[in-house]
GROMACS .gro file of C-alpha atoms in nm:
model
  151
    1MET     CA    1  17.281 -13.806  11.661
    2GLU     CA    2  17.552 -14.019  11.810
    3HIS     CA    3  17.917 -13.919  11.800
    4PRO     CA    4  18.035 -13.965  11.439
    5VAL     CA    5  18.306 -14.217  11.360
    6TYR     CA    6  18.358 -14.084  11.007
    7ILE     CA    7  18.305 -13.742  10.851
    8GLU     CA    8  18.393 -13.633  10.498
    9LYS     CA    9  18.328 -13.282  10.371
   10GLN     CA   10  18.360 -13.215   9.999
   11TRP     CA   11  18.339 -12.877   9.830
   12PHE     CA   12  18.142 -12.836   9.508
   13LYS     CA   13  18.445 -12.686   9.331
   14PHE     CA   14  18.265 -12.618   9.003
   15LEU     CA   15  18.010 -12.398   9.182
   16TRP     CA   16  18.278 -12.224   9.388
   17ILE     CA   17  18.455 -12.123   9.067
   18PHE     CA   18  18.158 -12.065   8.836
   19MET     CA   19  17.921 -11.873   9.064
   20PRO     CA   20  18.166 -11.601   9.176
   21LEU     CA   21  18.282 -11.555   8.814
   22VAL     CA   22  17.922 -11.505   8.697
   23THR     CA   23  17.864 -11.257   8.980
   24ILE     CA   24  18.182 -11.062   8.904
   25PHE     CA   25  18.098 -11.060   8.533
   26SER     CA   26  17.743 -10.933   8.594
   27PHE     CA   27  17.861 -10.650   8.820
   28GLY     CA   28  18.155 -10.576   8.591
   29THR     CA   29  17.934 -10.532   8.287
   30GLN     CA   30  17.698 -10.318   8.493
   31PHE     CA   31  17.956 -10.076   8.626
   32PHE     CA   32  18.259 -10.092   8.397
   33GLY     CA   33  18.154 -10.240   8.064
   34GLY     CA   34  17.892  -9.990   7.965
   35VAL     CA   35  17.643 -10.271   7.912
   36PRO     CA   36  17.302 -10.148   8.024
   37LEU     CA   37  17.228 -10.426   8.269
   38ALA     CA   38  16.974 -10.318   8.529
   39SER     CA   39  17.111 -10.303   8.883
   40TRP     CA   40  16.833 -10.529   9.005
   41VAL     CA   41  16.944 -10.799   8.759
   42ALA     CA   42  17.298 -10.790   8.897
   43LEU     CA   43  17.161 -10.806   9.252
   44LEU     CA   44  16.933 -11.095   9.154
   45ILE     CA   45  17.230 -11.285   9.012
   46LEU     CA   46  17.426 -11.220   9.332
   47THR     CA   47  17.133 -11.339   9.547
   48VAL     CA   48  17.070 -11.656   9.344
   49ASN     CA   49  17.441 -11.743   9.335
   50THR     CA   50  17.474 -11.692   9.710
   51LEU     CA   51  17.171 -11.911   9.781
   52VAL     CA   52  17.301 -12.186   9.552
   53LEU     CA   53  17.636 -12.184   9.734
   54VAL     CA   54  17.468 -12.184  10.077
   55PHE     CA   55  17.242 -12.479   9.989
   56LEU     CA   56  17.463 -12.681   9.752
   57GLY     CA   57  17.820 -12.558   9.804
   58ASN     CA   58  17.940 -12.870   9.984
   59LEU     CA   59  17.849 -13.227  10.069
   60THR     CA   60  17.905 -13.372  10.416
   61ILE     CA   61  17.890 -13.747  10.477
   62ARG     CA   62  17.868 -13.878  10.835
   63ILE     CA   63  17.871 -14.226  10.980
   64ASP     CA   64  17.804 -14.296  11.345
   65ALA     CA   65  17.758 -14.629  11.522
   66SER     CA   66  17.416 -14.689  11.370
   67HIS     CA   67  17.343 -14.442  11.087
   68LEU     CA   68  17.474 -14.308  10.758
   69SER     CA   69  17.374 -13.952  10.677
   70TRP     CA   70  17.466 -13.691  10.420
   71SER     CA   71  17.368 -13.332  10.365
   72PHE     CA   72  17.439 -13.041  10.135
   73GLY     CA   73  17.539 -12.685  10.219
   74TRP     CA   74  17.600 -12.502  10.544
   75LEU     CA   75  17.244 -12.533  10.662
   76GLY     CA   76  17.253 -12.910  10.636
   77TRP     CA   77  16.960 -12.916  10.400
   78PRO     CA   78  16.876 -13.105  10.191
   79ALA     CA   79  16.974 -13.405  10.406
   80TRP     CA   80  16.923 -13.781  10.410
   81LYS     CA   81  16.973 -14.039  10.683
   82PHE     CA   82  16.912 -14.408  10.725
   83ALA     CA   83  17.016 -14.688  10.957
   84LEU     CA   84  17.320 -14.894  10.861
   85THR     CA   85  17.097 -15.198  10.908
   86ASP     CA   86  16.901 -15.080  10.602
   87ILE     CA   87  17.209 -15.135  10.381
   88GLN     CA   88  17.237 -15.476  10.217
   89THR     CA   89  17.557 -15.429  10.014
   90GLY     CA   90  17.809 -15.163   9.922
   91GLU     CA   91  18.079 -15.135   9.659
   92VAL     CA   92  18.323 -14.877   9.527
   93VAL     CA   93  18.223 -14.748   9.183
   94ARG     CA   94  18.325 -14.475   8.944
   95THR     CA   95  18.069 -14.232   8.807
   96ARG     CA   96  18.088 -14.118   8.448
   97PHE     CA   97  18.124 -13.763   8.320
   98ILE     CA   98  17.773 -13.785   8.178
   99ASP     CA   99  17.637 -13.864   8.529
  100GLY     CA  100  17.744 -13.517   8.634
  101TRP     CA  101  17.727 -13.373   8.983
  102GLY     CA  102  17.451 -13.273   9.217
  103ILE     CA  103  17.140 -13.461   9.320
  104LYS     CA  104  16.987 -13.663   9.041
  105SER     CA  105  16.805 -13.978   8.952
  106SER     CA  106  16.959 -14.221   8.706
  107ALA     CA  107  16.921 -14.577   8.584
  108GLN     CA  108  17.160 -14.682   8.862
  109GLY     CA  109  16.954 -14.511   9.133
  110MET     CA  110  16.993 -14.172   9.296
  111LEU     CA  111  17.329 -13.996   9.273
  112TYR     CA  112  17.457 -13.750   9.534
  113ASN     CA  113  17.789 -13.604   9.425
  114VAL     CA  114  17.966 -13.269   9.421
  115HIS     CA  115  18.315 -13.335   9.288
  116GLY     CA  116  18.510 -13.603   9.108
  117TYR     CA  117  18.409 -13.947   8.994
  118GLY     CA  118  18.472 -14.168   9.297
  119ALA     CA  119  18.161 -14.305   9.468
  120ILE     CA  120  18.012 -14.592   9.657
  121ARG     CA  121  17.700 -14.772   9.542
  122LEU     CA  122  17.474 -14.889   9.820
  123THR     CA  123  17.194 -15.138   9.774
  124LEU     CA  124  16.934 -15.111  10.045
  125ARG     CA  125  16.730 -15.400  10.182
  126ASN     CA  126  16.419 -15.257  10.011
  127GLY     CA  127  16.591 -15.293   9.670
  128GLN     CA  128  16.666 -14.923   9.624
  129THR     CA  129  17.016 -14.831   9.506
  130LEU     CA  130  17.205 -14.507   9.542
  131ARG     CA  131  17.548 -14.372   9.469
  132LEU     CA  132  17.720 -14.142   9.713
  133GLY     CA  133  18.015 -13.944   9.577
  134SER     CA  134  18.334 -13.943   9.778
  135GLN     CA  135  18.692 -13.827   9.739
  136GLU     CA  136  18.792 -14.140   9.933
  137PRO     CA  137  18.533 -14.407   9.841
  138GLN     CA  138  18.740 -14.704   9.960
  139ARG     CA  139  18.788 -14.545  10.303
  140LEU     CA  140  18.419 -14.453  10.325
  141LEU     CA  141  18.317 -14.809  10.241
  142SER     CA  142  18.567 -14.943  10.495
  143TYR     CA  143  18.372 -14.763  10.769
  144ILE     CA  144  18.038 -14.898  10.647
  145THR     CA  145  18.123 -15.262  10.571
  146PRO     CA  146  18.218 -15.378  10.925
  147ARG     CA  147  17.898 -15.225  11.060
  148LEU     CA  148  17.695 -15.426  10.809
  149ASN     CA  149  17.852 -15.757  10.914
  150ALA     CA  150  17.815 -15.676  11.284
  151ARG     CA  151  17.436 -15.668  11.258
   0.00000   0.00000   0.00000
């Protein structure tokens, strides 16, 4: 990959609050609450929560001279990448509460988002549309737009 000209890393704040609380609650009921929760259940909850945070705990968006890519988690998987020449148009949009967060298909195309409601909607030359969540959608689009016109 070429040297990036733009990088944005967003934390999936809901998961970073919810998952540790569930883990603490499961261990707390096991050891202090007198609730007969099997130790293996508490360990399973800890393992699942840790894996979710490793794979989905953040979203990183990168733009270099020729490609747009984004990935989730510390391992960089799942990840997507395509050439900027594949983008036909882009615009700043706002997602709705009902759209939620994560990776999901919707009537407006795929959504990749981990926090907030700011996003950009990209229409690709093949007709596919997608929305990419961003804490700074106008800035993100400002890095993409000149590269579309330069091609």
